[in-house]
Tab-separated table of C-alpha atoms and ligand atoms in Angstrom:
chain	number	residue	atom	x	y	z
A	293	UNK	CA	-83.634	169.194	-41.968
A	294	UNK	CA	-81.299	171.231	-40.154
A	295	UNK	CA	-81.716	174.318	-38.510
A	296	UNK	CA	-78.966	176.758	-37.515
A	297	UNK	CA	-79.220	179.787	-35.231
A	298	UNK	CA	-77.597	181.470	-32.783
A	299	UNK	CA	-77.741	179.879	-28.886
A	300	UNK	CA	-80.102	182.089	-27.302
A	301	UNK	CA	-79.346	180.700	-23.937
A	302	UNK	CA	-76.067	179.878	-22.439
A	303	UNK	CA	-73.269	177.964	-24.528
A	304	UNK	CA	-70.099	176.075	-24.854
A	305	UNK	CA	-68.804	175.118	-28.501
A	306	UNK	CA	-68.814	171.572	-28.280
A	307	UNK	CA	-65.671	171.843	-29.924
A	308	UNK	CA	-63.974	173.351	-28.426
A	309	UNK	CA	-65.442	174.091	-25.036
A	310	UNK	CA	-65.379	177.836	-25.020
A	311	UNK	CA	-68.651	179.246	-23.245
A	312	UNK	CA	-70.401	182.219	-24.848
A	313	UNK	CA	-70.206	185.609	-23.918
A	314	UNK	CA	-70.341	188.895	-24.984
A	315	UNK	CA	-67.734	188.529	-27.923
A	316	UNK	CA	-68.666	185.100	-28.358
A	317	UNK	CA	-71.249	183.878	-30.355
A	318	UNK	CA	-71.617	179.648	-30.416
A	319	UNK	CA	-74.178	178.697	-33.090
A	320	UNK	CA	-76.789	175.894	-32.546
A	321	UNK	CA	-76.065	173.230	-35.375
A	322	UNK	CA	-79.211	171.105	-35.250
A	323	UNK	CA	-80.476	168.298	-37.406
A	324	UNK	CA	-83.605	166.368	-37.271
A	325	UNK	CA	-84.825	162.664	-38.639
A	326	UNK	CA	-88.600	163.002	-39.076
A	327	UNK	CA	-89.842	160.660	-36.084
A	328	UNK	CA	-86.971	161.251	-34.432
A	329	UNK	CA	-85.856	163.735	-31.974
A	330	UNK	CA	-82.832	166.538	-32.082
A	331	UNK	CA	-79.292	166.326	-32.501
A	332	UNK	CA	-77.470	169.976	-31.642
A	333	UNK	CA	-74.210	170.813	-31.603
A	334	UNK	CA	-72.716	173.990	-30.066
A	335	UNK	CA	-70.231	175.396	-31.807
A	336	UNK	CA	-68.125	179.191	-31.936
A	337	UNK	CA	-67.900	181.373	-34.037
A	338	UNK	CA	-63.601	180.340	-35.202
A	339	UNK	CA	-64.656	176.252	-34.554
A	340	UNK	CA	-67.716	177.108	-37.170
A	341	UNK	CA	-64.431	178.715	-39.711
A	342	UNK	CA	-62.388	175.657	-38.924
A	343	UNK	CA	-65.286	173.126	-40.362
A	344	UNK	CA	-65.492	175.500	-43.705
A	345	UNK	CA	-62.132	175.376	-44.502
A	346	UNK	CA	-61.739	171.503	-43.434
A	347	UNK	CA	-64.923	170.943	-46.240
A	348	UNK	CA	-62.753	173.587	-48.163
A	349	UNK	CA	-59.695	171.580	-48.360
A	350	UNK	CA	-61.003	168.449	-48.870
A	351	UNK	CA	-62.873	169.673	-51.942
A	352	UNK	CA	-60.079	170.207	-53.528
A	353	UNK	CA	-58.128	166.584	-52.516
B	501	ZN	ZN1	-65.255	176.177	-31.206
């Protein structure tokens, strides 16, 4: 199961270290396997876009 939501509390991007502020939105991507806890990754918008670009590039190659 995977959930994505904007970070409600103080968030820090796990990739570039950018902190949540008025102009920086941090997203939480949560994943869980049944019977296990949640794993959370926090990413800023820029790093989410880089990830998306990387996925698109991987599909081409
Ligand atoms: Zn980032």
